[in-house]
Amino acid sequence: MDIDALKSFLAFVETGSFSRTAIQMHKTQSAISMQMKRLQKDVGQTLFIKEGRNLHLTAEGVALAGYAKKIIQLQQSALTNLRSATPNKLLHLGCPDDYAESVLPVLVQLLHQHIEHLELHVTCASSPNLQSQLDKGLIDIAIITRSADSEQGFLLCQDKGVWIGAEHTQLLEQSSLPLAVFQKECRFHQAATEGLMKQNRDFHIIACSGSASTLRGLVKHDLAISAMANLSRNDLPVLNDPRLPLLPNIEIALVKHTGTNAVISEVQLKQVCQQFQHQFEC
């Protein structure tokens, strides 16, 4: 049913005549008459009955009047709300999978506190991959792992690399050590494999993955040991074994795309990171 025809129909209910309806709706009487004919066709019922020189509503017309009022009110409410609504502010955030259960929830909460009407899209990938996406402008900000001596971005927290294994694992006694590690560009992958090679320790990689949950699953089922940030290990035990090489300390930072983005400023980003440091403990 046409909204404009319903408005004309309600005007007739108020005035009782097509001529007065035409005046109120700024239309000709013939245009109002055509609207009512189309409305009756849409409804499939007779809406008017002529008694002498006057038109009156049928029972179906009375019923339609009740529905028409609700429809018009709903339309007006929708237009008012939509026209006055503040548009969402879209922000693309990148996060390595290994920080999705620790760093990310706290950061998301803080971002929503600082940015009203925030629409946040999160992409999970490795730090080098996210850095590449930042450079191309595909994402706005990203959580990345940086070297302890780096000044890139704004510091969120510091952490250390740890070896993890299943409870009571005997894998360290094997002649060739099974590893489940992040992909080659990860500093823990590099430190683990290079450290073992320097010790002349035989090892074999059973799986590489950018997903921390995948690595933890393999470790939990005692298929391999792994090297990752301490805050990424969840409840898996740390392997404090002198036969394993030391892993590096790292810093987790929030980096912004160099292009302009009105959604979040450098000042806001710095404030978010400072609040993060007060709330989060690695």
JSON list of C-alpha atoms in Angstrom, two decimals, residues 71-232:
[
{"chain": "A", "resi": 71, "resn": "ILE", "atom": "CA", "xyz": [1.65, 2.53, 9.69]},
{"chain": "A", "resi": 72, "resn": "ILE", "atom": "CA", "xyz": [2.00, 6.31, 9.38]},
{"chain": "A", "resi": 73, "resn": "GLN", "atom": "CA", "xyz": [3.21, 6.63, 12.99]},
{"chain": "A", "resi": 74, "resn": "LEU", "atom": "CA", "xyz": [5.76, 3.87, 12.44]},
{"chain": "A", "resi": 75, "resn": "GLN", "atom": "CA", "xyz": [7.00, 5.50, 9.24]},
{"chain": "A", "resi": 76, "resn": "GLN", "atom": "CA", "xyz": [7.37, 8.89, 10.93]},
{"chain": "A", "resi": 77, "resn": "SER", "atom": "CA", "xyz": [9.17, 7.33, 13.89]},
{"chain": "A", "resi": 78, "resn": "ALA", "atom": "CA", "xyz": [11.57, 5.48, 11.57]},
{"chain": "A", "resi": 79, "resn": "LEU", "atom": "CA", "xyz": [12.37, 8.63, 9.58]},
{"chain": "A", "resi": 80, "resn": "THR", "atom": "CA", "xyz": [12.88, 10.70, 12.72]},
{"chain": "A", "resi": 81, "resn": "ASN", "atom": "CA", "xyz": [15.21, 8.17, 14.32]},
{"chain": "A", "resi": 82, "resn": "LEU", "atom": "CA", "xyz": [17.19, 7.46, 11.16]},
{"chain": "A", "resi": 83, "resn": "ARG", "atom": "CA", "xyz": [17.63, 11.12, 10.27]},
{"chain": "A", "resi": 84, "resn": "SER", "atom": "CA", "xyz": [18.80, 11.99, 13.76]},
{"chain": "A", "resi": 85, "resn": "ALA", "atom": "CA", "xyz": [21.01, 8.92, 14.21]},
{"chain": "A", "resi": 86, "resn": "THR", "atom": "CA", "xyz": [24.74, 9.47, 14.46]},
{"chain": "A", "resi": 87, "resn": "PRO", "atom": "CA", "xyz": [26.56, 7.42, 11.80]},
{"chain": "A", "resi": 88, "resn": "ASN", "atom": "CA", "xyz": [28.84, 4.65, 13.06]},
{"chain": "A", "resi": 89, "resn": "LYS", "atom": "CA", "xyz": [32.58, 5.27, 13.00]},
{"chain": "A", "resi": 90, "resn": "LEU", "atom": "CA", "xyz": [34.30, 2.40, 11.20]},
{"chain": "A", "resi": 91, "resn": "LEU", "atom": "CA", "xyz": [37.69, 1.26, 12.47]},
{"chain": "A", "resi": 92, "resn": "HIS", "atom": "CA", "xyz": [39.67, -1.68, 11.09]},
{"chain": "A", "resi": 93, "resn": "LEU", "atom": "CA", "xyz": [41.85, -3.31, 13.77]},
{"chain": "A", "resi": 94, "resn": "GLY", "atom": "CA", "xyz": [44.46, -5.99, 13.14]},
{"chain": "A", "resi": 95, "resn": "CYS", "atom": "CA", "xyz": [45.41, -8.49, 15.85]},
{"chain": "A", "resi": 96, "resn": "PRO", "atom": "CA", "xyz": [47.71, -11.52, 15.87]},
{"chain": "A", "resi": 97, "resn": "ASP", "atom": "CA", "xyz": [45.76, -14.65, 16.79]},
{"chain": "A", "resi": 98, "resn": "ASP", "atom": "CA", "xyz": [47.97, -15.28, 19.84]},
{"chain": "A", "resi": 99, "resn": "TYR", "atom": "CA", "xyz": [46.74, -12.05, 21.48]},
{"chain": "A", "resi": 100, "resn": "ALA", "atom": "CA", "xyz": [43.06, -12.52, 20.63]},
{"chain": "A", "resi": 101, "resn": "GLU", "atom": "CA", "xyz": [42.20, -13.99, 24.05]},
{"chain": "A", "resi": 102, "resn": "SER", "atom": "CA", "xyz": [44.40, -11.74, 26.19]},
{"chain": "A", "resi": 103, "resn": "VAL", "atom": "CA", "xyz": [45.28, -8.32, 24.79]},
{"chain": "A", "resi": 104, "resn": "LEU", "atom": "CA", "xyz": [42.37, -7.88, 22.37]},
{"chain": "A", "resi": 105, "resn": "PRO", "atom": "CA", "xyz": [39.39, -7.93, 24.80]},
{"chain": "A", "resi": 106, "resn": "VAL", "atom": "CA", "xyz": [40.89, -5.20, 27.01]},
{"chain": "A", "resi": 107, "resn": "LEU", "atom": "CA", "xyz": [41.82, -3.08, 24.01]},
{"chain": "A", "resi": 108, "resn": "VAL", "atom": "CA", "xyz": [38.37, -3.41, 22.42]},
{"chain": "A", "resi": 109, "resn": "GLN", "atom": "CA", "xyz": [36.74, -2.27, 25.65]},
{"chain": "A", "resi": 110, "resn": "LEU", "atom": "CA", "xyz": [38.98, 0.80, 25.83]},
{"chain": "A", "resi": 111, "resn": "LEU", "atom": "CA", "xyz": [38.40, 1.72, 22.19]},
{"chain": "A", "resi": 112, "resn": "HIS", "atom": "CA", "xyz": [34.66, 1.71, 22.73]},
{"chain": "A", "resi": 113, "resn": "GLN", "atom": "CA", "xyz": [35.11, 3.91, 25.79]},
{"chain": "A", "resi": 114, "resn": "HIS", "atom": "CA", "xyz": [37.05, 6.50, 23.76]},
{"chain": "A", "resi": 115, "resn": "ILE", "atom": "CA", "xyz": [35.06, 6.38, 20.51]},
{"chain": "A", "resi": 116, "resn": "GLU", "atom": "CA", "xyz": [31.28, 6.72, 20.49]},
{"chain": "A", "resi": 117, "resn": "HIS", "atom": "CA", "xyz": [29.27, 4.81, 17.90]},
{"chain": "A", "resi": 118, "resn": "LEU", "atom": "CA", "xyz": [32.32, 2.69, 17.05]},
{"chain": "A", "resi": 119, "resn": "GLU", "atom": "CA", "xyz": [31.93, -0.03, 14.43]},
{"chain": "A", "resi": 120, "resn": "LEU", "atom": "CA", "xyz": [34.98, -2.24, 14.91]},
{"chain": "A", "resi": 121, "resn": "HIS", "atom": "CA", "xyz": [36.18, -4.79, 12.35]},
{"chain": "A", "resi": 122, "resn": "VAL", "atom": "CA", "xyz": [38.94, -7.14, 13.56]},
{"chain": "A", "resi": 123, "resn": "THR", "atom": "CA", "xyz": [41.36, -8.96, 11.27]},
{"chain": "A", "resi": 124, "resn": "CYS", "atom": "CA", "xyz": [43.60, -11.73, 12.66]},
{"chain": "A", "resi": 125, "resn": "ALA", "atom": "CA", "xyz": [47.00, -12.28, 11.04]},
{"chain": "A", "resi": 126, "resn": "SER", "atom": "CA", "xyz": [50.68, -12.42, 11.95]},
{"chain": "A", "resi": 127, "resn": "SER", "atom": "CA", "xyz": [52.49, -9.21, 12.95]},
{"chain": "A", "resi": 128, "resn": "PRO", "atom": "CA", "xyz": [54.47, -8.97, 9.65]},
{"chain": "A", "resi": 129, "resn": "ASN", "atom": "CA", "xyz": [51.26, -9.55, 7.68]},
{"chain": "A", "resi": 130, "resn": "LEU", "atom": "CA", "xyz": [49.44, -6.88, 9.69]},
{"chain": "A", "resi": 131, "resn": "GLN", "atom": "CA", "xyz": [52.34, -4.47, 9.17]},
{"chain": "A", "resi": 132, "resn": "SER", "atom": "CA", "xyz": [51.99, -5.01, 5.44]},
{"chain": "A", "resi": 133, "resn": "GLN", "atom": "CA", "xyz": [48.24, -4.37, 5.61]},
{"chain": "A", "resi": 134, "resn": "LEU", "atom": "CA", "xyz": [48.91, -1.18, 7.59]},
{"chain": "A", "resi": 135, "resn": "ASP", "atom": "CA", "xyz": [51.36, 0.04, 4.95]},
{"chain": "A", "resi": 136, "resn": "LYS", "atom": "CA", "xyz": [48.74, -0.54, 2.24]},
{"chain": "A", "resi": 137, "resn": "GLY", "atom": "CA", "xyz": [46.02, 1.21, 4.22]},
{"chain": "A", "resi": 138, "resn": "LEU", "atom": "CA", "xyz": [43.89, -1.94, 4.46]},
{"chain": "A", "resi": 139, "resn": "ILE", "atom": "CA", "xyz": [43.62, -1.60, 8.25]},
{"chain": "A", "resi": 140, "resn": "ASP", "atom": "CA", "xyz": [43.71, 1.46, 10.48]},
{"chain": "A", "resi": 141, "resn": "ILE", "atom": "CA", "xyz": [45.49, 0.20, 13.60]},
{"chain": "A", "resi": 142, "resn": "ALA", "atom": "CA", "xyz": [47.17, -3.06, 14.56]},
{"chain": "A", "resi": 143, "resn": "ILE", "atom": "CA", "xyz": [48.47, -4.89, 17.60]},
{"chain": "A", "resi": 144, "resn": "ILE", "atom": "CA", "xyz": [51.97, -6.08, 16.73]},
{"chain": "A", "resi": 145, "resn": "THR", "atom": "CA", "xyz": [54.92, -7.79, 18.36]},
{"chain": "A", "resi": 146, "resn": "ARG", "atom": "CA", "xyz": [57.98, -5.55, 18.27]},
{"chain": "A", "resi": 147, "resn": "SER", "atom": "CA", "xyz": [61.57, -5.89, 19.44]},
{"chain": "A", "resi": 148, "resn": "ALA", "atom": "CA", "xyz": [62.32, -4.68, 22.96]},
{"chain": "A", "resi": 149, "resn": "ASP", "atom": "CA", "xyz": [64.50, -1.86, 21.56]},
{"chain": "A", "resi": 150, "resn": "SER", "atom": "CA", "xyz": [61.91, -0.69, 19.01]},
{"chain": "A", "resi": 151, "resn": "GLU", "atom": "CA", "xyz": [60.02, 2.62, 19.25]},
{"chain": "A", "resi": 152, "resn": "GLN", "atom": "CA", "xyz": [57.34, 1.66, 16.73]},
{"chain": "A", "resi": 153, "resn": "GLY", "atom": "CA", "xyz": [53.80, 2.59, 17.72]},
{"chain": "A", "resi": 154, "resn": "PHE", "atom": "CA", "xyz": [52.65, 2.92, 21.33]},
{"chain": "A", "resi": 155, "resn": "LEU", "atom": "CA", "xyz": [53.63, 0.33, 23.94]},
{"chain": "A", "resi": 156, "resn": "LEU", "atom": "CA", "xyz": [50.82, -1.82, 25.34]},
{"chain": "A", "resi": 157, "resn": "CYS", "atom": "CA", "xyz": [52.84, -4.25, 27.47]},
{"chain": "A", "resi": 158, "resn": "GLN", "atom": "CA", "xyz": [56.03, -6.28, 27.70]},
{"chain": "A", "resi": 159, "resn": "ASP", "atom": "CA", "xyz": [56.26, -10.05, 27.73]},
{"chain": "A", "resi": 160, "resn": "LYS", "atom": "CA", "xyz": [58.73, -12.89, 27.41]},
{"chain": "A", "resi": 161, "resn": "GLY", "atom": "CA", "xyz": [58.95, -15.97, 25.26]},
{"chain": "A", "resi": 162, "resn": "VAL", "atom": "CA", "xyz": [58.42, -19.35, 26.95]},
{"chain": "A", "resi": 163, "resn": "TRP", "atom": "CA", "xyz": [58.56, -22.99, 25.99]},
{"chain": "A", "resi": 164, "resn": "ILE", "atom": "CA", "xyz": [55.33, -24.86, 26.68]},
{"chain": "A", "resi": 165, "resn": "GLY", "atom": "CA", "xyz": [54.42, -28.52, 26.79]},
{"chain": "A", "resi": 166, "resn": "ALA", "atom": "CA", "xyz": [51.74, -30.88, 28.00]},
{"chain": "A", "resi": 167, "resn": "GLU", "atom": "CA", "xyz": [51.54, -31.82, 31.67]},
{"chain": "A", "resi": 168, "resn": "HIS", "atom": "CA", "xyz": [54.20, -34.46, 32.45]},
{"chain": "A", "resi": 169, "resn": "THR", "atom": "CA", "xyz": [55.41, -34.49, 28.83]},
{"chain": "A", "resi": 170, "resn": "GLN", "atom": "CA", "xyz": [58.29, -36.82, 27.97]},
{"chain": "A", "resi": 171, "resn": "LEU", "atom": "CA", "xyz": [58.93, -35.25, 24.57]},
{"chain": "A", "resi": 172, "resn": "LEU", "atom": "CA", "xyz": [62.15, -33.62, 25.77]},
{"chain": "A", "resi": 173, "resn": "GLU", "atom": "CA", "xyz": [63.65, -37.10, 26.10]},
{"chain": "A", "resi": 174, "resn": "GLN", "atom": "CA", "xyz": [63.14, -37.92, 22.42]},
{"chain": "A", "resi": 175, "resn": "SER", "atom": "CA", "xyz": [66.19, -37.93, 20.15]},
{"chain": "A", "resi": 176, "resn": "SER", "atom": "CA", "xyz": [64.44, -35.54, 17.78]},
{"chain": "A", "resi": 177, "resn": "LEU", "atom": "CA", "xyz": [62.36, -32.85, 19.46]},
{"chain": "A", "resi": 178, "resn": "PRO", "atom": "CA", "xyz": [58.89, -32.36, 17.91]},
{"chain": "A", "resi": 179, "resn": "LEU", "atom": "CA", "xyz": [57.92, -28.69, 17.54]},
{"chain": "A", "resi": 180, "resn": "ALA", "atom": "CA", "xyz": [54.66, -26.91, 16.77]},
{"chain": "A", "resi": 181, "resn": "VAL", "atom": "CA", "xyz": [55.55, -23.28, 16.09]},
{"chain": "A", "resi": 182, "resn": "PHE", "atom": "CA", "xyz": [54.32, -20.09, 14.53]},
{"chain": "A", "resi": 183, "resn": "GLN", "atom": "CA", "xyz": [55.26, -19.32, 10.95]},
{"chain": "A", "resi": 184, "resn": "LYS", "atom": "CA", "xyz": [58.80, -18.48, 9.88]},
{"chain": "A", "resi": 185, "resn": "GLU", "atom": "CA", "xyz": [58.46, -14.72, 10.20]},
{"chain": "A", "resi": 186, "resn": "CYS", "atom": "CA", "xyz": [57.64, -15.06, 13.92]},
{"chain": "A", "resi": 187, "resn": "ARG", "atom": "CA", "xyz": [60.53, -14.17, 16.23]},
{"chain": "A", "resi": 188, "resn": "PHE", "atom": "CA", "xyz": [59.72, -17.15, 18.47]},
{"chain": "A", "resi": 189, "resn": "HIS", "atom": "CA", "xyz": [59.97, -19.51, 15.48]},
{"chain": "A", "resi": 190, "resn": "GLN", "atom": "CA", "xyz": [63.34, -18.02, 14.60]},
{"chain": "A", "resi": 191, "resn": "ALA", "atom": "CA", "xyz": [64.67, -18.02, 18.17]},
{"chain": "A", "resi": 192, "resn": "ALA", "atom": "CA", "xyz": [63.50, -21.60, 18.84]},
{"chain": "A", "resi": 193, "resn": "THR", "atom": "CA", "xyz": [64.88, -23.17, 15.66]},
{"chain": "A", "resi": 194, "resn": "GLU", "atom": "CA", "xyz": [68.12, -21.17, 15.58]},
{"chain": "A", "resi": 195, "resn": "GLY", "atom": "CA", "xyz": [68.71, -21.80, 19.29]},
{"chain": "A", "resi": 196, "resn": "LEU", "atom": "CA", "xyz": [68.25, -25.54, 18.90]},
{"chain": "A", "resi": 197, "resn": "MET", "atom": "CA", "xyz": [70.56, -25.60, 15.88]},
{"chain": "A", "resi": 198, "resn": "LYS", "atom": "CA", "xyz": [73.27, -23.78, 17.87]},
{"chain": "A", "resi": 199, "resn": "GLN", "atom": "CA", "xyz": [72.93, -26.47, 20.55]},
{"chain": "A", "resi": 200, "resn": "ASN", "atom": "CA", "xyz": [73.18, -29.18, 17.87]},
{"chain": "A", "resi": 201, "resn": "ARG", "atom": "CA", "xyz": [69.85, -30.48, 19.12]},
{"chain": "A", "resi": 202, "resn": "ASP", "atom": "CA", "xyz": [67.89, -32.54, 16.61]},
{"chain": "A", "resi": 203, "resn": "PHE", "atom": "CA", "xyz": [64.30, -31.37, 16.09]},
{"chain": "A", "resi": 204, "resn": "HIS", "atom": "CA", "xyz": [61.52, -31.64, 13.57]},
{"chain": "A", "resi": 205, "resn": "ILE", "atom": "CA", "xyz": [58.57, -29.33, 13.01]},
{"chain": "A", "resi": 206, "resn": "ILE", "atom": "CA", "xyz": [55.28, -31.19, 12.96]},
{"chain": "A", "resi": 207, "resn": "ALA", "atom": "CA", "xyz": [53.25, -28.06, 12.17]},
{"chain": "A", "resi": 208, "resn": "CYS", "atom": "CA", "xyz": [53.57, -24.31, 11.52]},
{"chain": "A", "resi": 209, "resn": "SER", "atom": "CA", "xyz": [50.52, -22.14, 12.09]},
{"chain": "A", "resi": 210, "resn": "GLY", "atom": "CA", "xyz": [49.57, -18.52, 12.62]},
{"chain": "A", "resi": 211, "resn": "SER", "atom": "CA", "xyz": [46.93, -19.70, 15.08]},
{"chain": "A", "resi": 212, "resn": "ALA", "atom": "CA", "xyz": [47.92, -19.89, 18.74]},
{"chain": "A", "resi": 213, "resn": "SER", "atom": "CA", "xyz": [44.88, -22.06, 19.52]},
{"chain": "A", "resi": 214, "resn": "THR", "atom": "CA", "xyz": [46.08, -24.58, 16.90]},
{"chain": "A", "resi": 215, "resn": "LEU", "atom": "CA", "xyz": [49.53, -24.75, 18.47]},
{"chain": "A", "resi": 216, "resn": "ARG", "atom": "CA", "xyz": [48.08, -25.05, 21.98]},
{"chain": "A", "resi": 217, "resn": "GLY", "atom": "CA", "xyz": [45.84, -27.88, 20.81]},
{"chain": "A", "resi": 218, "resn": "LEU", "atom": "CA", "xyz": [48.81, -29.84, 19.47]},
{"chain": "A", "resi": 219, "resn": "VAL", "atom": "CA", "xyz": [50.78, -29.20, 22.66]},
{"chain": "A", "resi": 220, "resn": "LYS", "atom": "CA", "xyz": [47.87, -30.14, 24.90]},
{"chain": "A", "resi": 221, "resn": "HIS", "atom": "CA", "xyz": [47.63, -33.53, 23.17]},
{"chain": "A", "resi": 222, "resn": "ASP", "atom": "CA", "xyz": [51.38, -33.99, 23.75]},
{"chain": "A", "resi": 223, "resn": "LEU", "atom": "CA", "xyz": [52.22, -34.10, 20.04]},
{"chain": "A", "resi": 224, "resn": "ALA", "atom": "CA", "xyz": [54.82, -31.35, 20.29]},
{"chain": "A", "resi": 225, "resn": "ILE", "atom": "CA", "xyz": [56.24, -28.56, 22.42]},
{"chain": "A", "resi": 226, "resn": "SER", "atom": "CA", "xyz": [55.96, -24.93, 21.34]},
{"chain": "A", "resi": 227, "resn": "ALA", "atom": "CA", "xyz": [57.50, -21.48, 21.80]},
{"chain": "A", "resi": 228, "resn": "MET", "atom": "CA", "xyz": [55.27, -18.45, 22.27]},
{"chain": "A", "resi": 229, "resn": "ALA", "atom": "CA", "xyz": [54.64, -15.38, 24.41]},
{"chain": "A", "resi": 230, "resn": "ASN", "atom": "CA", "xyz": [53.85, -16.15, 28.03]},
{"chain": "A", "resi": 231, "resn": "LEU", "atom": "CA", "xyz": [50.46, -14.45, 27.85]},
{"chain": "A", "resi": 232, "resn": "SER", "atom": "CA", "xyz": [49.51, -16.62, 24.86]}
]
